[in-house]
mmCIF file of C-alpha atoms in Angstrom:
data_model
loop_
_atom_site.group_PDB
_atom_site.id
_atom_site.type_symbol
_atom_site.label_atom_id
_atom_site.label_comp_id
_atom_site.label_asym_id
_atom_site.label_seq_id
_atom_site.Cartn_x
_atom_site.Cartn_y
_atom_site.Cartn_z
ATOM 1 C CA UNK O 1 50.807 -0.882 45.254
ATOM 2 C CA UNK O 2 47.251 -2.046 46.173
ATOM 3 C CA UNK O 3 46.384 -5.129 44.516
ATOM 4 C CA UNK O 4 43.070 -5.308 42.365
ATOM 5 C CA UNK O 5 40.345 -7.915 43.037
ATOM 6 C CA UNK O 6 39.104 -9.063 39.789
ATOM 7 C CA UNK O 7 35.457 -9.514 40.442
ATOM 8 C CA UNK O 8 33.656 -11.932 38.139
ATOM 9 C CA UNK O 9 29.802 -11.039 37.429
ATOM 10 C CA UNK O 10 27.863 -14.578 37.836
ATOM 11 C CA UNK O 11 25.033 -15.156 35.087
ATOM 12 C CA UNK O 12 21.837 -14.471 36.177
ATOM 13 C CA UNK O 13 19.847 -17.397 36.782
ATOM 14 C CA UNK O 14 16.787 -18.041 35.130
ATOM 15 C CA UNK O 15 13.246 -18.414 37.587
ATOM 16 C CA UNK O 16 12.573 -21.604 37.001
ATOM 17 C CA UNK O 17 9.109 -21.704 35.256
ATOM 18 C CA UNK O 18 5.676 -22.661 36.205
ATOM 19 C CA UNK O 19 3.452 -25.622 33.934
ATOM 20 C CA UNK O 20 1.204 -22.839 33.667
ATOM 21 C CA UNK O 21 3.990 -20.556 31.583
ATOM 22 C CA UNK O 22 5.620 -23.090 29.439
ATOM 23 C CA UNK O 23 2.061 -24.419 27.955
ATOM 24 C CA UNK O 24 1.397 -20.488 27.204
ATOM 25 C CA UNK O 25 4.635 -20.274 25.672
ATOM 26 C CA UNK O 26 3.652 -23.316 23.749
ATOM 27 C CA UNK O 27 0.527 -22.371 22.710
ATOM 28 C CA UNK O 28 1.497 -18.755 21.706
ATOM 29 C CA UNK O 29 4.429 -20.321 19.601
ATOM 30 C CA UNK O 30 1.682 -22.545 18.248
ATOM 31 C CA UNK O 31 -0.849 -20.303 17.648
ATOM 32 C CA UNK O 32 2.157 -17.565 15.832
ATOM 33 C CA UNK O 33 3.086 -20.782 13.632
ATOM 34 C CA UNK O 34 0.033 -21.718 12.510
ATOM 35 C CA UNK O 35 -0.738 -18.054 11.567
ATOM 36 C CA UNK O 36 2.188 -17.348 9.597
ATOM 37 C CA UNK O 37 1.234 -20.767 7.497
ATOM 38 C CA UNK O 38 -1.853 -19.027 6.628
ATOM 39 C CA UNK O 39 -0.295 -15.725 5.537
ATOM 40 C CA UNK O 40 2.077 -16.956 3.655
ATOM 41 C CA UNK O 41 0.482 -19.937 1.758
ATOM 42 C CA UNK O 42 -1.906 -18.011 -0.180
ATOM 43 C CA UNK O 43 1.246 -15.965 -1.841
ATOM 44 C CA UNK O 44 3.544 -19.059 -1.944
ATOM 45 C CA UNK O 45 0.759 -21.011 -3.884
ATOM 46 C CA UNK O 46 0.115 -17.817 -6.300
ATOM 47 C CA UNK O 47 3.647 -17.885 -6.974
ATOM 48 C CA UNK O 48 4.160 -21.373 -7.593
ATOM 49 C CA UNK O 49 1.013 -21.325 -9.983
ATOM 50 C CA UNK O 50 2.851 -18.525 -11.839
ATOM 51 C CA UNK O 51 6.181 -20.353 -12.585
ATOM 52 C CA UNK O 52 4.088 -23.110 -13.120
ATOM 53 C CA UNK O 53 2.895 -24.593 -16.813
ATOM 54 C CA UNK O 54 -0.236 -23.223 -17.529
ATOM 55 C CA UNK O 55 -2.068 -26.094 -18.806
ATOM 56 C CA UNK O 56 -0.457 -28.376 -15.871
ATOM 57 C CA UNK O 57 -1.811 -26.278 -13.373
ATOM 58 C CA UNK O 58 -5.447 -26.490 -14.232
ATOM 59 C CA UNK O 59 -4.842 -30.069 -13.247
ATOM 60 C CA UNK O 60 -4.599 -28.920 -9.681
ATOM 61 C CA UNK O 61 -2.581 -30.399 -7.147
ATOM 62 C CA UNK O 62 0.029 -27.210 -6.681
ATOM 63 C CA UNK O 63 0.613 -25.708 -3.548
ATOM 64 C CA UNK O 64 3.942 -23.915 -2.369
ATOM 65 C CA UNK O 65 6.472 -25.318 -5.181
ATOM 66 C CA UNK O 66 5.927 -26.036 -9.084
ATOM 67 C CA UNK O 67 5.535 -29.044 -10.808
ATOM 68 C CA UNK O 68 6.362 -28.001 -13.960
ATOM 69 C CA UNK O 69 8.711 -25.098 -14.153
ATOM 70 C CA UNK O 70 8.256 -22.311 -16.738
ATOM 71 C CA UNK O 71 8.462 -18.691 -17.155
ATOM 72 C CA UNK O 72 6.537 -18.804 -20.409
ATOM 73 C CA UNK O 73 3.276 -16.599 -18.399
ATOM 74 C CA UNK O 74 5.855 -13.979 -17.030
ATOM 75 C CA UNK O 75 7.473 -13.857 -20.536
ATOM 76 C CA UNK O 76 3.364 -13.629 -21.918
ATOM 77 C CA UNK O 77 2.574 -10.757 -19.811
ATOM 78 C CA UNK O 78 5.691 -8.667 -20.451
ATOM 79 C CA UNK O 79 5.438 -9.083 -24.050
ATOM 80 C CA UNK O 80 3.147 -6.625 -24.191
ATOM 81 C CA UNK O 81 4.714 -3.397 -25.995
ATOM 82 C CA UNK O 82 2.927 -0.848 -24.014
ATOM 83 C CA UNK O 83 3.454 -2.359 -20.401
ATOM 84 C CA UNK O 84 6.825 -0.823 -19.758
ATOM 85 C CA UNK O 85 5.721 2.454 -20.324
ATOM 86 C CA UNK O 86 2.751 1.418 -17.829
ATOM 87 C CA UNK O 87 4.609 0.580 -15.411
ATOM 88 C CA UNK O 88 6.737 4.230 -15.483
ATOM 89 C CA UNK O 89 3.461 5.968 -15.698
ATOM 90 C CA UNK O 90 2.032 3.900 -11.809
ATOM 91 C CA UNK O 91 5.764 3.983 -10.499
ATOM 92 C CA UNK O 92 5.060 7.908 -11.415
ATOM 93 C CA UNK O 93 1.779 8.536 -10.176
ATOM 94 C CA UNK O 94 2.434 6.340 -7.166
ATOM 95 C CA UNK O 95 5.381 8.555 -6.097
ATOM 96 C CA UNK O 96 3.393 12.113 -6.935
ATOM 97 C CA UNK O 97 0.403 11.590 -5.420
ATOM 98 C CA UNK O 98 1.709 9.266 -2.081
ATOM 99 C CA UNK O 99 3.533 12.190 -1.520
ATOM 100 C CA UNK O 100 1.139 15.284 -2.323
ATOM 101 C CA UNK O 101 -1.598 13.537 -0.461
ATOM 102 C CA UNK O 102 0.362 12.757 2.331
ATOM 103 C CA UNK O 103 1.815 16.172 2.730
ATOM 104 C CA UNK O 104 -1.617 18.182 2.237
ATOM 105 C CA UNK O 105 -3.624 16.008 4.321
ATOM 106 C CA UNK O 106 -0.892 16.793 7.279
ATOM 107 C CA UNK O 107 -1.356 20.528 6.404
ATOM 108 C CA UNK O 108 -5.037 19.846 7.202
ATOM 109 C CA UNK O 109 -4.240 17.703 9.800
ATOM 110 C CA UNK O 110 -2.076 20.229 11.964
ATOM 111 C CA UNK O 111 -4.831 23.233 10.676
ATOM 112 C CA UNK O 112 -8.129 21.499 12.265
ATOM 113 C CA UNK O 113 -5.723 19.669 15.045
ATOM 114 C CA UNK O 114 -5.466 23.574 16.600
ATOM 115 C CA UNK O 115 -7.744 24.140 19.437
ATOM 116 C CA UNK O 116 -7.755 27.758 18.948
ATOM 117 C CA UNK O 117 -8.951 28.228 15.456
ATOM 118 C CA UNK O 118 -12.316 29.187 15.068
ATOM 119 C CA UNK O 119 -13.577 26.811 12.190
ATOM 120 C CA UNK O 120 -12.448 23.794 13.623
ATOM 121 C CA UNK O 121 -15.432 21.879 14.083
ATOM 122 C CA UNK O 122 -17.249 22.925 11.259
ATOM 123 C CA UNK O 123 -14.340 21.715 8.931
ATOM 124 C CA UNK O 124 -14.205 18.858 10.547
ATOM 125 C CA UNK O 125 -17.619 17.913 10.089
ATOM 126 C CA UNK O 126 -17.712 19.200 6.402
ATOM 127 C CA UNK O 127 -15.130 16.812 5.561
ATOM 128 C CA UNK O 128 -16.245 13.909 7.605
ATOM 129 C CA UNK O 129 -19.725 14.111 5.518
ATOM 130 C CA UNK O 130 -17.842 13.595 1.915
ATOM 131 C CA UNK O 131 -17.033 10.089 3.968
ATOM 132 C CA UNK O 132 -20.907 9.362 3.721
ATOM 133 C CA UNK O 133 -22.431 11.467 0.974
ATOM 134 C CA UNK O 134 -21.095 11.071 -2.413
ATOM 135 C CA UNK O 135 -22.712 12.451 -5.665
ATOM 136 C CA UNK O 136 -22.654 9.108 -7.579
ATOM 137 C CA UNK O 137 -20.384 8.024 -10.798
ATOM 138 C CA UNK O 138 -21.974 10.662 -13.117
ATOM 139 C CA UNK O 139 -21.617 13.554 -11.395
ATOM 140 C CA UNK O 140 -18.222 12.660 -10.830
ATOM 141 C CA UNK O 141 -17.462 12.386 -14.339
ATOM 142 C CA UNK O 142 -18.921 15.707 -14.876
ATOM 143 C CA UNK O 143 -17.017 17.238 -12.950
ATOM 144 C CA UNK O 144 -14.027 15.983 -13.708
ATOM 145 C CA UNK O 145 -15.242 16.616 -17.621
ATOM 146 C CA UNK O 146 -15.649 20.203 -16.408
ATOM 147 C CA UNK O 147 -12.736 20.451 -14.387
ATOM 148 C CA UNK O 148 -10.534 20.092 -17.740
ATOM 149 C CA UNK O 149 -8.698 16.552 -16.361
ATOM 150 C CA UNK O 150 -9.736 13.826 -19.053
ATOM 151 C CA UNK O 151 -6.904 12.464 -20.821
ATOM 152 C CA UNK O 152 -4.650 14.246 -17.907
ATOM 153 C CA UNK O 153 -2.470 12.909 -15.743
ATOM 154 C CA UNK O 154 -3.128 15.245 -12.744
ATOM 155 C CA UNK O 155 -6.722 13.228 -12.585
ATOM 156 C CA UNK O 156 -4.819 10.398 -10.920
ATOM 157 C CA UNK O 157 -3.513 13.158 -8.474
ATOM 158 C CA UNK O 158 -6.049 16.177 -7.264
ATOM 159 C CA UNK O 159 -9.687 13.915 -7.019
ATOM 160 C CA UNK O 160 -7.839 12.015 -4.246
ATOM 161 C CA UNK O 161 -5.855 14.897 -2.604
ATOM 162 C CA UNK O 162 -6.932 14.624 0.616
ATOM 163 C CA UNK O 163 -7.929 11.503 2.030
ATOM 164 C CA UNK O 164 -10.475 12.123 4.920
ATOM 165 C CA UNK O 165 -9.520 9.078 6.559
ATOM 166 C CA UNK O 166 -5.998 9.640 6.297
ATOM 167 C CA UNK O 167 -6.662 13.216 7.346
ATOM 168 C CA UNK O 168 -8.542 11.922 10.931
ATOM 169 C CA UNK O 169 -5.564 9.832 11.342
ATOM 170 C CA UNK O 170 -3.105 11.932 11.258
ATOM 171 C CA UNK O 171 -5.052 14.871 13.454
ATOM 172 C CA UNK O 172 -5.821 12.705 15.936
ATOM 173 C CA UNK O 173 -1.575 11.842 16.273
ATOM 174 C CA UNK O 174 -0.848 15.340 16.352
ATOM 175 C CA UNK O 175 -3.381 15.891 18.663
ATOM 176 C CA UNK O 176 -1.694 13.356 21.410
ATOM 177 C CA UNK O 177 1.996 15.369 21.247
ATOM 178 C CA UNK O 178 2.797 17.291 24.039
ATOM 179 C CA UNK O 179 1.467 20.740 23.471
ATOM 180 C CA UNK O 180 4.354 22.490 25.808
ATOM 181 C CA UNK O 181 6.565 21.333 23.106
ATOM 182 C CA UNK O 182 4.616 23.845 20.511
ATOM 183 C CA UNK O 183 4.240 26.831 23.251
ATOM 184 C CA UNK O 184 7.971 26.409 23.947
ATOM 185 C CA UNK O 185 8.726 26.677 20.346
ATOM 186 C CA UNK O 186 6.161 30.154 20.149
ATOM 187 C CA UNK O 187 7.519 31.599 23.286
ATOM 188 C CA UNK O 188 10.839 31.276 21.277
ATOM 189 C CA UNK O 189 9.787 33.243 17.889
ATOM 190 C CA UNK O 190 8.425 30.227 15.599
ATOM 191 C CA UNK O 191 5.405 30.597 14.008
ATOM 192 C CA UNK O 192 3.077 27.884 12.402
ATOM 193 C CA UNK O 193 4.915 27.246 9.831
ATOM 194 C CA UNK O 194 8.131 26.623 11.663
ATOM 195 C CA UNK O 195 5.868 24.628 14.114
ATOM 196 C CA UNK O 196 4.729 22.078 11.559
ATOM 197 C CA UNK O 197 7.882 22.009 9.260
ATOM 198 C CA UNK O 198 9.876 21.718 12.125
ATOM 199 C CA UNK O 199 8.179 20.029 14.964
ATOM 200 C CA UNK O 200 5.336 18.434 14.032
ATOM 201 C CA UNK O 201 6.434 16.700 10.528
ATOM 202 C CA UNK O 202 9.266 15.101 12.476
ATOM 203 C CA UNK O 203 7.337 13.724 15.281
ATOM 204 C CA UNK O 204 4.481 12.433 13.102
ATOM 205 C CA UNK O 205 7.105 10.300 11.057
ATOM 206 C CA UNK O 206 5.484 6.955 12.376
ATOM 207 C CA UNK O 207 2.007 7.590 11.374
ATOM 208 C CA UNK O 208 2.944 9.673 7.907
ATOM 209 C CA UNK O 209 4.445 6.834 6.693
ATOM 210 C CA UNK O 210 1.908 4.456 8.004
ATOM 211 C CA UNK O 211 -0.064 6.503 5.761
ATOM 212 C CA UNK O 212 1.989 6.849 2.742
ATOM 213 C CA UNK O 213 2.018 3.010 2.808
ATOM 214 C CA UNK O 214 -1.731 3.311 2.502
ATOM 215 C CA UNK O 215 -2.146 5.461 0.075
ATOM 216 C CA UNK O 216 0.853 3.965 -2.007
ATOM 217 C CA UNK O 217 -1.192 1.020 -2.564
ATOM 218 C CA UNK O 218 -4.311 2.527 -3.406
ATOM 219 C CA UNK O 219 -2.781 5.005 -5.898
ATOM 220 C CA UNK O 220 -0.716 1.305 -7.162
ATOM 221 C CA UNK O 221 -3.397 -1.018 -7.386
ATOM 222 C CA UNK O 222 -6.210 1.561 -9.091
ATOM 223 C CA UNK O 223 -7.088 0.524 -12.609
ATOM 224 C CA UNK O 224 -10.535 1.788 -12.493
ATOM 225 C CA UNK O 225 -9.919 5.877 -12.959
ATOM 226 C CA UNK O 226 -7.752 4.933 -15.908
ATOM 227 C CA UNK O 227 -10.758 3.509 -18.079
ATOM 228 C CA UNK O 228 -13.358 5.873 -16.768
ATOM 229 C CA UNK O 229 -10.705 8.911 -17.654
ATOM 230 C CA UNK O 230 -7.731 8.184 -20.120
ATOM 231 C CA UNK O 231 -8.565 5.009 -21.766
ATOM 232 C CA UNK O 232 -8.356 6.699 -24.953
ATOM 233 C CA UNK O 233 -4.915 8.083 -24.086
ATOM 234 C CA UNK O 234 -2.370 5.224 -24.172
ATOM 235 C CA UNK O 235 0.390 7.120 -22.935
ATOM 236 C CA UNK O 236 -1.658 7.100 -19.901
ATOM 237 C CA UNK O 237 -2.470 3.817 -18.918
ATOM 238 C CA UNK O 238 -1.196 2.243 -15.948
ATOM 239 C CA UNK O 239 0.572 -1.125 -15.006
ATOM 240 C CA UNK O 240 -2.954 -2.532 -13.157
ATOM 241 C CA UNK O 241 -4.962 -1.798 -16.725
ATOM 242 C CA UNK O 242 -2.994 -3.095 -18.939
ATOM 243 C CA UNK O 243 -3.053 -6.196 -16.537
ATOM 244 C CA UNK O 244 -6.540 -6.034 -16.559
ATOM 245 C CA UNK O 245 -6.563 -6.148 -20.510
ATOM 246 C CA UNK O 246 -4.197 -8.851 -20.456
ATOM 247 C CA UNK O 247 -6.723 -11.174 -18.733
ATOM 248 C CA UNK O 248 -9.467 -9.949 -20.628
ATOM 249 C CA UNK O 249 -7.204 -10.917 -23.935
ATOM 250 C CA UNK O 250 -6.488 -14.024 -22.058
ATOM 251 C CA UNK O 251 -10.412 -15.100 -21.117
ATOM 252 C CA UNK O 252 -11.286 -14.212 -24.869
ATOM 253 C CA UNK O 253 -8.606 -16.148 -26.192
ATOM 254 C CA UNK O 254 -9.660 -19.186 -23.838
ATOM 255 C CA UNK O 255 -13.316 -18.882 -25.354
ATOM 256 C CA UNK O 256 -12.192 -18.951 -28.440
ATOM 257 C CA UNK O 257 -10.197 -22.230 -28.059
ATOM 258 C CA UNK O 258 -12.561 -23.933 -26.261
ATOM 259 C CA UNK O 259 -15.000 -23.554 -29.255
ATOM 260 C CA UNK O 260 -12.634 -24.569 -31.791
ATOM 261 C CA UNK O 261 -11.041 -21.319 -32.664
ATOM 262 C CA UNK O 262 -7.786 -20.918 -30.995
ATOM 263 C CA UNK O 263 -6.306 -18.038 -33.056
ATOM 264 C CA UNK O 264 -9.519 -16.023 -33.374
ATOM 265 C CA UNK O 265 -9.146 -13.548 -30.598
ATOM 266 C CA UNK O 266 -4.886 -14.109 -29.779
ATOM 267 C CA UNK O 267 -3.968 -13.755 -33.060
ATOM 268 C CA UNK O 268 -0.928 -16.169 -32.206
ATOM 269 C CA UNK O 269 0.227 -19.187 -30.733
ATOM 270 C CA UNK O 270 1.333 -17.622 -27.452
ATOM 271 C CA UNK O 271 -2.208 -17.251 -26.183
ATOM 272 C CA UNK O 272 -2.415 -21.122 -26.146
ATOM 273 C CA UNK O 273 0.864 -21.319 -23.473
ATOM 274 C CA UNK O 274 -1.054 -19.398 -20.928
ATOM 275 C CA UNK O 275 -4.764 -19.859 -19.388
ATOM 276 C CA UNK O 276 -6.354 -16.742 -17.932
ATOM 277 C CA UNK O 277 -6.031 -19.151 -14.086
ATOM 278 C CA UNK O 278 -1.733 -18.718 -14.448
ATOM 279 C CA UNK O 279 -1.984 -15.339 -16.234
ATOM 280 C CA UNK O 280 -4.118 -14.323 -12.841
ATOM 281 C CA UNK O 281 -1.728 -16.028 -10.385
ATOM 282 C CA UNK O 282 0.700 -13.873 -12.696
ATOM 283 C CA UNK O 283 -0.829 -10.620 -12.752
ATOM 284 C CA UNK O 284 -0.644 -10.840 -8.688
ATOM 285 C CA UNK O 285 2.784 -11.653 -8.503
ATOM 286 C CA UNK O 286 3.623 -8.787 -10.213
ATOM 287 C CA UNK O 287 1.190 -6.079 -9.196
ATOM 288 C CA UNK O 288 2.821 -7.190 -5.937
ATOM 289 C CA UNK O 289 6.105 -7.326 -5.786
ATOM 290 C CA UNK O 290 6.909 -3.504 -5.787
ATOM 291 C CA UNK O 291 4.637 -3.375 -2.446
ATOM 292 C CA UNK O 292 6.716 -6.037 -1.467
ATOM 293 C CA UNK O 293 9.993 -4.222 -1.777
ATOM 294 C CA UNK O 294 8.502 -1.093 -0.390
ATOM 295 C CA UNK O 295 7.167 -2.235 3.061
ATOM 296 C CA UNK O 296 10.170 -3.338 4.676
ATOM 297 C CA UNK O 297 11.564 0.272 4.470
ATOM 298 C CA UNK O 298 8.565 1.793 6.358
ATOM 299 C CA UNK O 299 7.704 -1.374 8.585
ATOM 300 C CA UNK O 300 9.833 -0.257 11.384
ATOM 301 C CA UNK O 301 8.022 3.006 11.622
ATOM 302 C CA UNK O 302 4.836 0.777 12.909
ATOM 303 C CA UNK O 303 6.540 -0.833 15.529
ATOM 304 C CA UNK O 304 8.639 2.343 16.453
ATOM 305 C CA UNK O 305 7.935 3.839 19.730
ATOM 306 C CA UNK O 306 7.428 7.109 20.097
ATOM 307 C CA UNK O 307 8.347 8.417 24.298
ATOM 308 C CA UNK O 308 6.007 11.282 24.248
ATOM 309 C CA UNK O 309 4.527 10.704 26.937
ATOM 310 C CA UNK O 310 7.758 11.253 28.734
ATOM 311 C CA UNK O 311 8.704 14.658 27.035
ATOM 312 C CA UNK O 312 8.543 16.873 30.117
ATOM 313 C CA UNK O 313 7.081 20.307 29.621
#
């Protein structure tokens, strides 16, 4: 019986490095350091103003960790009574229309991405002009008046349906995947829809949800709609307005004190635990933190590769 010759691998060596390298490496670490400091400081600070007292921190003098520890401005904000249902109604319309938007501006993607149909350009152009010519506030509001949406919740959802910067993003992925991929897929039966259910929304996962991240936020943070549209309707009103009131309750209530009249605008001694600078600092941390939970969910879709250039036709 032939004996066996255990071969041991030897570790590869390391080339030895130039000066040159290792100061790069030094400075890029440097440079990487210095730049996650800044990132993160501005939200470390906000947060450490927000568990902060609110009359300590007009003092000043806070950066990344409290001096005086309290959750009284957290337990301020959520007193409110209608901010629960707020927050339903945004987690709502941020779900609905992140996906409808997403979804019809891919269906209008794929449409205008085709070389062979015949209005291509001029849709293209028609929708690249609403970028630069818009009717103005009041014609707006007429036609939303006229379209039947005030005190609806489908006028968070079908004004921003399609997002025409969304829509060149997405057209212009599509329009980089191998098109042999498609004609193999026709020679084989499928139509357009199987193309774009089947082929295309798969391979554009990276940049839909690069996308949905956008428009998430938008459709999160917007405040503005609900007072031009439903600020009438209570059952309406979103988790960024009734933040917005909050401070608004807050500044008043600061006015008041400061002239001598601390209950005038409050209406109770709560309002003098908070100062509109923590409920602000606040009002971030909050408004925030669901984005915060979100992104690391869809942040490896921006940094995931996509070998397309390698598909061979």
């Amino acid at each position: 019986m032939a004996e066996l010759a255990v071969k041991t691998k030897k570790p590869k060596q390391r080339r030895p490095t130039s000066l040159g390298d290792r100061i790069f490496d030094y400075a890029n670490y440097t440079f990487l350091t210095l730049l996650m400091v800044v990132t993160l400081y501005p939200f470390l600070n906000t947060l450490a103003v927000s568990l902060n007292d609110a009359n300590d921190s007009i003092r000043g003098g806070i950066y990344v960790w409290p001096r005086e520890w309290t959750l009284d401005n957290y337990k301020y904000v959520l007193a409110e009574a209608t901010i629960f249902h707020a927050t339903m109604i945004s987690i709502l319309r941020t779900v609905i229309g992140t996906i409808a938007t997403v979804f019809c501006s891919a269906m209008v993607a794929y449409t205008i991405s085709r070389q062979d149909y015949v209005l291509r350009k001029f849709v293209t152009v028609a929708f690249i002009l609403t970028m630069y010519i818009n009717g103005g506030l009041i014609p707006n509001f007429l036609l939303i008046r006229d379209l039947g949406l005030i005190d609806s919740f489908w006028v968070y959802i079908w004004p921003g349906l399609i997002g025409v910067f969304n829509l060149i993003i997405i057209r212009s992925f599509i329009e980089g995947l191998p098109e042999s991929i498609l004609e193999s897929a026709r020679i084989d039966g499928a139509g357009e829809y199987r193309n774009f259910f089947s082929i295309v929304l798969p391979l554009c996962t990276p940049v839909l949800a690069t996308v949905a991240l956008f428009t998430g936020v938008y459709q999160w943070n917007q405040w503005f709609d609900v007072f031009l549209y439903n600020s009438s309707n209570i059952d309406l009103s979103t988790l960024q307005y009734e933040l917005q009131k909050i401070l608004q309750n807050s500044n008043a209530s600061m006015s008041a004190k400061s002239a001598g009249d601390a209950f005038a605008s409050a209406g109770n001694q709560d309002a003098n635990a908070v100062t509109p600078f923590s409920i602000r600092a606040t009002m971030t941390i909050a408004a925030s933190l669901p984005i915060i939970m979100v992104y690391p969910f869809l942040q490896k879709y921006f940094v995931k590769g996509m070998t397309v250039g390698g598909v061979k036709g």
